[in-house]
PDB file of C-alpha atoms in Angstrom:
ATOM      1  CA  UNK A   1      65.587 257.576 -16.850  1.00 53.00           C
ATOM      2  CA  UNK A   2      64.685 255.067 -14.141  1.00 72.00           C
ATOM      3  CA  UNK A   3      67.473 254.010 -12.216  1.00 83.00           C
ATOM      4  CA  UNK A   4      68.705 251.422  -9.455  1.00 87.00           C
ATOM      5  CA  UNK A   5      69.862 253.515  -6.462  1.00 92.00           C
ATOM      6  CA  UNK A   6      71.351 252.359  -3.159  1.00 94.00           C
ATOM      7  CA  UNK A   7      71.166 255.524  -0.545  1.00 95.00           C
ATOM      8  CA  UNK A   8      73.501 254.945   1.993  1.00 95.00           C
ATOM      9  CA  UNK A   9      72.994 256.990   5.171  1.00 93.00           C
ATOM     10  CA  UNK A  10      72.810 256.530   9.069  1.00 91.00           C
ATOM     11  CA  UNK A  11      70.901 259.608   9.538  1.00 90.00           C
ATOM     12  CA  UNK A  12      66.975 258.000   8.940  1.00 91.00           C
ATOM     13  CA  UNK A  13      65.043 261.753   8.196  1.00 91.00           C
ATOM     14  CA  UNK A  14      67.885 262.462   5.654  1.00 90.00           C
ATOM     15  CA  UNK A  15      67.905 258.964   4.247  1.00 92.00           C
ATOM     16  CA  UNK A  16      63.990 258.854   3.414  1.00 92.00           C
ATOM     17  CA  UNK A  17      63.798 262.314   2.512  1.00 91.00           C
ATOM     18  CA  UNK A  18      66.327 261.336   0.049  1.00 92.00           C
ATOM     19  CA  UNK A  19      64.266 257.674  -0.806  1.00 90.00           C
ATOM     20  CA  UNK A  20      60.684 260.428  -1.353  1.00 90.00           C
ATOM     21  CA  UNK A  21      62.816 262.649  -4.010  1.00 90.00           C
ATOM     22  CA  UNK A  22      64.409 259.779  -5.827  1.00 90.00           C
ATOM     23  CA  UNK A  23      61.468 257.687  -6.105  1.00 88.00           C
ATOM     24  CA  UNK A  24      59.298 260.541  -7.244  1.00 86.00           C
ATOM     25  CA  UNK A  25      61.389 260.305 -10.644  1.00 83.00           C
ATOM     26  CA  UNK A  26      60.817 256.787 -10.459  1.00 82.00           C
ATOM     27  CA  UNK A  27      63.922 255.314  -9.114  1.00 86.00           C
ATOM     28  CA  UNK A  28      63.974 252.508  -7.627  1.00 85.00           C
ATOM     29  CA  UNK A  29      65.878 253.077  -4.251  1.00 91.00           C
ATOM     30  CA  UNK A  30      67.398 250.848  -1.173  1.00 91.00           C
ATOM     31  CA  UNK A  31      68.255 252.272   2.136  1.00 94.00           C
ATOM     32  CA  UNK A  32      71.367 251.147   4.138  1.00 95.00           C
ATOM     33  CA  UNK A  33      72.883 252.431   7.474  1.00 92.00           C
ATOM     34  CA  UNK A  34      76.370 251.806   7.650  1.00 94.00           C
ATOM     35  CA  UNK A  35      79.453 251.615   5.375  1.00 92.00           C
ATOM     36  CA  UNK A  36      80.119 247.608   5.477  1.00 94.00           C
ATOM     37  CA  UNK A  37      75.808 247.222   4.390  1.00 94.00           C
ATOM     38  CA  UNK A  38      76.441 249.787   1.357  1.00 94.00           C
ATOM     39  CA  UNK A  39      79.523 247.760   0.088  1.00 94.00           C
ATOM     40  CA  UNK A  40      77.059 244.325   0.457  1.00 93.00           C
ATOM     41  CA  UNK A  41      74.461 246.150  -1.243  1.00 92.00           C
ATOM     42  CA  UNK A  42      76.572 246.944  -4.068  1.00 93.00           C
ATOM     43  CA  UNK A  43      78.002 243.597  -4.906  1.00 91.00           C
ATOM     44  CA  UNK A  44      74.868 242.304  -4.234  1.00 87.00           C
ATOM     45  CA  UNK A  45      72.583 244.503  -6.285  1.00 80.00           C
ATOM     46  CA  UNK A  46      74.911 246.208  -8.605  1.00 83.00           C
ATOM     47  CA  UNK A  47      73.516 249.009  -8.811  1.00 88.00           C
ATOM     48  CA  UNK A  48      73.236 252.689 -11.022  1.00 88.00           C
ATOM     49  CA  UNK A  49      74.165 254.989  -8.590  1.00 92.00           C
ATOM     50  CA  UNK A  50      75.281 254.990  -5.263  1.00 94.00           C
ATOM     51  CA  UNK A  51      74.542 258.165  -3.090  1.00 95.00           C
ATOM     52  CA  UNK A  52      76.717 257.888  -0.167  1.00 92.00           C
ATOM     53  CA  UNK A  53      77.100 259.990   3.593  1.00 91.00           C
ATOM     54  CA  UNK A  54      80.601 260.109   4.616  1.00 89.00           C
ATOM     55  CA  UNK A  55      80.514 259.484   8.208  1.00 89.00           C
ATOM     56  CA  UNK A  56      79.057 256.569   8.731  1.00 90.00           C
ATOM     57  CA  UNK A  57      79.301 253.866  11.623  1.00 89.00           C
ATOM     58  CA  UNK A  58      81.350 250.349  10.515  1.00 89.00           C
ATOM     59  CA  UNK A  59      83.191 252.179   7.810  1.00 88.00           C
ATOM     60  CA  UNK A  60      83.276 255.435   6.826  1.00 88.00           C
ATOM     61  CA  UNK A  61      82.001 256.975   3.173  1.00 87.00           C
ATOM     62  CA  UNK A  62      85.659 257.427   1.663  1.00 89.00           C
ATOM     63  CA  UNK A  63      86.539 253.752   2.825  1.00 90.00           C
ATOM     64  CA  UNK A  64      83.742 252.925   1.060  1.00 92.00           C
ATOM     65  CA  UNK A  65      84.543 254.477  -2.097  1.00 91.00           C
ATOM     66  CA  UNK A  66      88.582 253.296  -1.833  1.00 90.00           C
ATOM     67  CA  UNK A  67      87.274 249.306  -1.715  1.00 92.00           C
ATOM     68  CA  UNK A  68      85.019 249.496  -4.587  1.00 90.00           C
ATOM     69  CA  UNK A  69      87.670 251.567  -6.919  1.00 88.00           C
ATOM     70  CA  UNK A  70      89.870 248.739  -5.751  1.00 87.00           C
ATOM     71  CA  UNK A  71      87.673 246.243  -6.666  1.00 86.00           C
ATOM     72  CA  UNK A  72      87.452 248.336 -10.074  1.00 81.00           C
ATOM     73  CA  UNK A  73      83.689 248.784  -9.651  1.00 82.00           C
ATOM     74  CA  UNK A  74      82.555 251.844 -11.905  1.00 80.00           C
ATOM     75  CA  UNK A  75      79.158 252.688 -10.770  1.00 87.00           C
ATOM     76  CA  UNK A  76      78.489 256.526 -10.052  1.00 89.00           C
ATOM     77  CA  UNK A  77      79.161 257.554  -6.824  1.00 91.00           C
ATOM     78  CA  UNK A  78      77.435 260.700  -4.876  1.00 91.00           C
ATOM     79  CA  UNK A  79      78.846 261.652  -1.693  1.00 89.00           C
ATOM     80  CA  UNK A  80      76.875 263.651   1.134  1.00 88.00           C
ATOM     81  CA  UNK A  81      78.520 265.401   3.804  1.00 83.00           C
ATOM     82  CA  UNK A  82      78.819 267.862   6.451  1.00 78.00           C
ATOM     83  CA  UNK A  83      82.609 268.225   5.827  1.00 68.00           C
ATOM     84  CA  UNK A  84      83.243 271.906   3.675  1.00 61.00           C
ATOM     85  CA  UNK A  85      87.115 272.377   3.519  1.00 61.00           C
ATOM     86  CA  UNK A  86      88.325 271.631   0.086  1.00 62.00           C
ATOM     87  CA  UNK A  87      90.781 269.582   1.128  1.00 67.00           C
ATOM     88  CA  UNK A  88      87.913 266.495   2.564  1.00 64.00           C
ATOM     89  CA  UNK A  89      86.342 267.374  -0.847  1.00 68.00           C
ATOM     90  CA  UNK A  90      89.394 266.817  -2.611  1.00 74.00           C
ATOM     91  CA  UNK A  91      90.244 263.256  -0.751  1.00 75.00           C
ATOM     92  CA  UNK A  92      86.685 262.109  -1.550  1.00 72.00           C
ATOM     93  CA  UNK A  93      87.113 263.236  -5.357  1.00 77.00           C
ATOM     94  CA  UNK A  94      90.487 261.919  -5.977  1.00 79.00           C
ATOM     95  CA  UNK A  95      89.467 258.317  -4.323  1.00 79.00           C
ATOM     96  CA  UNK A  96      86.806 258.294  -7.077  1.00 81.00           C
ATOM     97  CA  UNK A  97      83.426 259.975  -5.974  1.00 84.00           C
ATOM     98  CA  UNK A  98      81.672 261.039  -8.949  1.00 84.00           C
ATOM     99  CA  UNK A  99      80.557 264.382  -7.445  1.00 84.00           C
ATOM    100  CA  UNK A 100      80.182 265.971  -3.826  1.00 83.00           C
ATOM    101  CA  UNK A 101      77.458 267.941  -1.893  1.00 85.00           C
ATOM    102  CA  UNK A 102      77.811 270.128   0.898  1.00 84.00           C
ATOM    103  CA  UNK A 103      75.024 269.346   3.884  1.00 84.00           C
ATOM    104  CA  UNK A 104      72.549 270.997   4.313  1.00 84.00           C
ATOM    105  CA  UNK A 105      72.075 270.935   0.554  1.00 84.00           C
ATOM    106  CA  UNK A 106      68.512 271.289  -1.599  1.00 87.00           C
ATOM    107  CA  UNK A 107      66.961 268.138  -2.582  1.00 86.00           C
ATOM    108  CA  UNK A 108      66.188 269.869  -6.064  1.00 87.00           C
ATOM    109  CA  UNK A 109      69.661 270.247  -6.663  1.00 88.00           C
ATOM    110  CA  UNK A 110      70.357 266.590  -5.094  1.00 88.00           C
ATOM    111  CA  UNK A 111      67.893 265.672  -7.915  1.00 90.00           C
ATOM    112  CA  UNK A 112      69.579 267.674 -10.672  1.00 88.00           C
ATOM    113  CA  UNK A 113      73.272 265.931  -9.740  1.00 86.00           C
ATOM    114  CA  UNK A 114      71.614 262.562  -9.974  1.00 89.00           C
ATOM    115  CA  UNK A 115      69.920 263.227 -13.260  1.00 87.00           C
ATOM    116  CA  UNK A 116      73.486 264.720 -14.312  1.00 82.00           C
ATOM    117  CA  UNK A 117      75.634 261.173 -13.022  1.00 83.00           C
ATOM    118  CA  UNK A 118      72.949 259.056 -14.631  1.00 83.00           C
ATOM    119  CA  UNK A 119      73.158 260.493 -18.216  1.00 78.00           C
ATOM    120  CA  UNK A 120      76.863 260.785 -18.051  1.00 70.00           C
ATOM    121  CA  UNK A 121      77.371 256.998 -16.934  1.00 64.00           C
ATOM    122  CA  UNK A 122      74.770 254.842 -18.719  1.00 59.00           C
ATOM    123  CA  UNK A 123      75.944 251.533 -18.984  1.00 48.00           C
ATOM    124  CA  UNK A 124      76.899 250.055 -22.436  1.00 44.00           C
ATOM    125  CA  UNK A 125      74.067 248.247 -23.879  1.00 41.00           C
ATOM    126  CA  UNK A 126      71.717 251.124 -22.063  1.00 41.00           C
ATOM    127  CA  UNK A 127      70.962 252.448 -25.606  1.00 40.00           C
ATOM    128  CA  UNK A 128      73.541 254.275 -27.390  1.00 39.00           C
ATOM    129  CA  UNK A 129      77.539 253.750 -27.917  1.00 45.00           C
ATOM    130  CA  UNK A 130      79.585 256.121 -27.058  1.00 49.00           C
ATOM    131  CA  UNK A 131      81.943 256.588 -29.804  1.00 73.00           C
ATOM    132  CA  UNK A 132      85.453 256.841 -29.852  1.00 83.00           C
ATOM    133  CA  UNK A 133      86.519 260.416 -29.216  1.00 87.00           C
ATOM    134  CA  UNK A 134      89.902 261.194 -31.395  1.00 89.00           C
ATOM    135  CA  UNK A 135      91.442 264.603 -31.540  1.00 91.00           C
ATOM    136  CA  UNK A 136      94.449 264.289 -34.056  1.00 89.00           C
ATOM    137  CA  UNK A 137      96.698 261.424 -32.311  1.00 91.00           C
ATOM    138  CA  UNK A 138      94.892 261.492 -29.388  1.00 94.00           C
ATOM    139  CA  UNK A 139      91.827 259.129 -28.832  1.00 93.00           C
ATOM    140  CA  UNK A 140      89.479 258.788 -25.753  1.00 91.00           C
ATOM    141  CA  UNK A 141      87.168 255.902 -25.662  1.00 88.00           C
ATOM    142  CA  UNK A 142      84.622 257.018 -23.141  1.00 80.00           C
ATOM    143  CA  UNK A 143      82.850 253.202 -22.691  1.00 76.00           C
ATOM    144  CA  UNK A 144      86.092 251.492 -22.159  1.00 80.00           C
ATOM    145  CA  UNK A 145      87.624 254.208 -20.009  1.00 84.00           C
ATOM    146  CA  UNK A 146      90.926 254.098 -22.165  1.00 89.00           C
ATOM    147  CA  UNK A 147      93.091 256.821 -23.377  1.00 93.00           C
ATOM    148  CA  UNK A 148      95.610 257.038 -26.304  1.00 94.00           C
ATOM    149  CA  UNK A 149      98.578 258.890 -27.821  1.00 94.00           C
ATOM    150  CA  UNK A 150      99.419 257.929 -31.432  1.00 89.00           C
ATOM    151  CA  UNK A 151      98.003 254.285 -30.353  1.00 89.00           C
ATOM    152  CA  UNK A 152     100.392 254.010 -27.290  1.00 92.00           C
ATOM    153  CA  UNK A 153      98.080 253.348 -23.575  1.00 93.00           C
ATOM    154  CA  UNK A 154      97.720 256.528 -21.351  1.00 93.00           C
ATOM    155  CA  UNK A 155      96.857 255.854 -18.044  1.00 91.00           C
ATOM    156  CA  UNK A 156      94.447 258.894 -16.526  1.00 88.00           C
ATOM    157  CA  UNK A 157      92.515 259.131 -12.896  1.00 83.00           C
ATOM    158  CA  UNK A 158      89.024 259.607 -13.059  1.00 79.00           C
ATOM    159  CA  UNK A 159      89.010 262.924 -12.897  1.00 81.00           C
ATOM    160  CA  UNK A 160      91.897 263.954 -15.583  1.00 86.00           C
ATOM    161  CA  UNK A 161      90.110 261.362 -18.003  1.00 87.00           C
ATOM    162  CA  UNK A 162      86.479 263.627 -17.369  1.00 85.00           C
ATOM    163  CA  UNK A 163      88.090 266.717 -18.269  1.00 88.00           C
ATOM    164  CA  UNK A 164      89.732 265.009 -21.230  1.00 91.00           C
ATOM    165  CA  UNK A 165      86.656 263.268 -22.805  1.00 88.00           C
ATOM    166  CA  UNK A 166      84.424 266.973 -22.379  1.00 86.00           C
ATOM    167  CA  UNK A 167      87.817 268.630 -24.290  1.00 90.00           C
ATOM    168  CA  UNK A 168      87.354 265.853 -26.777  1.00 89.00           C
ATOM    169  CA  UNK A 169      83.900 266.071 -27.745  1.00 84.00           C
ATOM    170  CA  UNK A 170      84.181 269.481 -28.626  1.00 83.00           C
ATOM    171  CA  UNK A 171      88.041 269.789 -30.788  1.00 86.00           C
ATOM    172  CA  UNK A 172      89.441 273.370 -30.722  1.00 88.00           C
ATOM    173  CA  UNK A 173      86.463 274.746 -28.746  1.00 87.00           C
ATOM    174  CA  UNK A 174      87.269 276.635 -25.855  1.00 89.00           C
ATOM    175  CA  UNK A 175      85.723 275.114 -22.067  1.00 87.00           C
ATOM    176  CA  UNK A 176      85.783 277.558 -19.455  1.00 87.00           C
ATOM    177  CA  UNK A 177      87.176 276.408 -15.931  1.00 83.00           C
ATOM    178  CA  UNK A 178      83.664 276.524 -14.366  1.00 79.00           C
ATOM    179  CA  UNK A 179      82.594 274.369 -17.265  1.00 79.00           C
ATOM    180  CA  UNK A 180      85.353 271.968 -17.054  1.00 82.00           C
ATOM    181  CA  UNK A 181      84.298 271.764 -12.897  1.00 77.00           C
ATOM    182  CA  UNK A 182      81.187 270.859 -14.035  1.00 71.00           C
ATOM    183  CA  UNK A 183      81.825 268.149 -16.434  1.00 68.00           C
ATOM    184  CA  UNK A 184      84.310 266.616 -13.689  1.00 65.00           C
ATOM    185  CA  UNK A 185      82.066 266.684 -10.765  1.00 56.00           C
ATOM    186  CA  UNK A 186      79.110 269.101 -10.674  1.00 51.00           C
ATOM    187  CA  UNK A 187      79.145 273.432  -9.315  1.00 41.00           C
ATOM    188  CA  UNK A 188      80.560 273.100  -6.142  1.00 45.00           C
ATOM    189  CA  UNK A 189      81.567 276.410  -4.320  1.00 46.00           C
ATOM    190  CA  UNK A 190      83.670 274.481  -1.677  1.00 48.00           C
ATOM    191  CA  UNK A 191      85.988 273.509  -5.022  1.00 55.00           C
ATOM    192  CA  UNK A 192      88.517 276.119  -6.327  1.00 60.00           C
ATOM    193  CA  UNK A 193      89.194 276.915 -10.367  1.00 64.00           C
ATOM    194  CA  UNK A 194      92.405 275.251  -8.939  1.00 75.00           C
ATOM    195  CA  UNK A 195      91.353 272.139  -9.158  1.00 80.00           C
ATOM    196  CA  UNK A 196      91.214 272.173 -13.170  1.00 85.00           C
ATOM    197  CA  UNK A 197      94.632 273.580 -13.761  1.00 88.00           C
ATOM    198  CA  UNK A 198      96.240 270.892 -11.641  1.00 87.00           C
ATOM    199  CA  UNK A 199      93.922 268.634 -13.685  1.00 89.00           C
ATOM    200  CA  UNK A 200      95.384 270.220 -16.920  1.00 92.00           C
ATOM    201  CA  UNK A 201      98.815 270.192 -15.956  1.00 93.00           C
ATOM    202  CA  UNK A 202      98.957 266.295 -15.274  1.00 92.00           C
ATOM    203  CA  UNK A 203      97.558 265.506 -18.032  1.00 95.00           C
ATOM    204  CA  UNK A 204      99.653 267.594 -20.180  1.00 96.00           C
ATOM    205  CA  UNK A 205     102.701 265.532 -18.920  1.00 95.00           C
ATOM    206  CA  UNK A 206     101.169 262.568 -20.018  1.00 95.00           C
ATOM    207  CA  UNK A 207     100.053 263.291 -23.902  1.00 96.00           C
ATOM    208  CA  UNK A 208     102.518 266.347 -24.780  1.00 95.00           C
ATOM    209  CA  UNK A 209     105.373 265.656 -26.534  1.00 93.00           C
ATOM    210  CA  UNK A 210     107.019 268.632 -24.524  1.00 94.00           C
ATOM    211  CA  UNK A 211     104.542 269.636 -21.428  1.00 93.00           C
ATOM    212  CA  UNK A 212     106.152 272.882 -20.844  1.00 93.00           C
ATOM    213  CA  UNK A 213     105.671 274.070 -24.267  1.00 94.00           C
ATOM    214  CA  UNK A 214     101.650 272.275 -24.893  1.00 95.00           C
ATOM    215  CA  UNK A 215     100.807 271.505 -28.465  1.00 95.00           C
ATOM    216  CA  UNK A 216      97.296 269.950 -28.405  1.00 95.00           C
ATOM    217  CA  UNK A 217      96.120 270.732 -24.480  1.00 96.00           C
ATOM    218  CA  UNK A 218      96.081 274.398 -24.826  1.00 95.00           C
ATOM    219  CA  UNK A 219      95.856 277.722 -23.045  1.00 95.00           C
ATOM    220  CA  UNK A 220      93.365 280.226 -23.686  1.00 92.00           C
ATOM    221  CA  UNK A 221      94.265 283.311 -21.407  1.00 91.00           C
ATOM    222  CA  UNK A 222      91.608 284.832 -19.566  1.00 86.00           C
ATOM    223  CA  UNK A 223      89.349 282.168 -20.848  1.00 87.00           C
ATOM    224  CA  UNK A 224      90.320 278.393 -19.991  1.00 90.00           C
ATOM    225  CA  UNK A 225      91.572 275.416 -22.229  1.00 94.00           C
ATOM    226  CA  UNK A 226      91.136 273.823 -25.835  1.00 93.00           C
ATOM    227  CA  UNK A 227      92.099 270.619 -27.251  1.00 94.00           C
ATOM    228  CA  UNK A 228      93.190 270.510 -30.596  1.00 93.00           C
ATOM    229  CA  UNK A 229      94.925 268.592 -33.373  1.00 91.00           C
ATOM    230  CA  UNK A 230      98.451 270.158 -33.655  1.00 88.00           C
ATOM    231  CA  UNK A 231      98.771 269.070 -37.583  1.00 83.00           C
ATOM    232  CA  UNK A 232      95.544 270.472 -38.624  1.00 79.00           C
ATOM    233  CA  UNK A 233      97.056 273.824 -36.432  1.00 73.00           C
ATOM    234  CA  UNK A 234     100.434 273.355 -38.340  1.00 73.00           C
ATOM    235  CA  UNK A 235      98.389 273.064 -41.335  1.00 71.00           C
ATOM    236  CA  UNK A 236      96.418 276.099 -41.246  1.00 66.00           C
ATOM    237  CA  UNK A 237      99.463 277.847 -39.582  1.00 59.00           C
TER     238      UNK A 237
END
């Protein structure tokens, strides 16, 4: 899958070791060196993929990623930094990065991320729809971005809707936490289980009928979480 990729970073050795990786899968890559160039770039080029350095001269990699969320820009977006406490990683996630590596990191694994982002966020028209995903009541349209409960709007952040559209695709089949960290933004071991259940529990209060006492977003103890259809349950109940 070749790909349009803008790599913004101020650091030059990091930047074209990054340009020699990408465009050895065949990407075709541009370099920029500060925060306000990226953003140009972007609206510019509209690109596939954005991978993005956090500290950065002009503005900053999570200023970055707060103006194009605000300009409700969806590209993929791959942060790089030397920052490791969970709580940067956090901030950068919950702004809307796509996924987060810790410097110094393995370009084979850089690689492996980018592959991941691509295939999860072709563009419509790239080849094939994604279909509606509907789970009883419940109905996640993965292209449009949009959530429903018995045809009524649910509004989800990035993350809660990632973790909802992997439970989705796969009705009453049980997803592991480390799976579910996966789907939402790549094995990172600066990001705690944690992260999930908080994940979980927000969006329980949005498409339970009662979150304390979960009919279709369930608990599987000792094992992680299941989405199912709570008449079909009734039903075989």
């Amino acid at each position: 899958m070749c790909a349009d990729v803008i790599v913004a970073e101020d650091d030059e050795k990091q930047a074209e070791l990054v340009r020699r990786y990408l465009e050895r899968e065949g990407h075709a890559v541009r370099i920029v060196g500060d925060g306000l160039a990226a953003l140009d770039a972007v609206r510019h080029r509209e690109p596939d993929l954005l991978v993005l350095d956090v500290m950065m001269p002009r503005a900053d990699g999570l200023d970055v990623v707060r103006v194009l969320r605000a300009e409700a820009r969806e590209l993929p977006v791959l942060m790089l930094t030397a920052r490791t406490t969970e709580d940067d990683l956090l901030l950068g996630l919950d702004l809307g990065a796509d996924d987060y590596m810790t410097k110094p990191y393995s370009p084979r694994e850089l690689m492996a991320r980018v592959r991941t982002l691509l295939r999860r966020t072709r563009r419509p028209g790239g080849g094939v729809d994604d279909p509606v995903l509907r789970v009883g009541g419940l109905a996640v349209d993965p292209q449009r971005h949009e959530v429903t409960v018995d045809g009524e709007p649910v509004g989800c952040t990035r993350g809660e809707f990632r973790i909802l559209a992997a439970l989705a695709a796969g009705p009453d089949r049980v997803f592991s936490r480390q799976r579910l960290l996966a789907e939402l933004h790549g094995f990172d071991r600066y990001i705690s289980d944690r992260t999930v259940d908080v994940h979980v529990m927000n969006l329980r209060k949005k498409i339970e009928p009662t979150p304390r006492r979960p009919v279709r977003l369930l608990t599987v103890f000792g094992v992680g979480y299941k989405l199912t259809d709570p008449a079909k349950a009734a039903r075989r109940a």
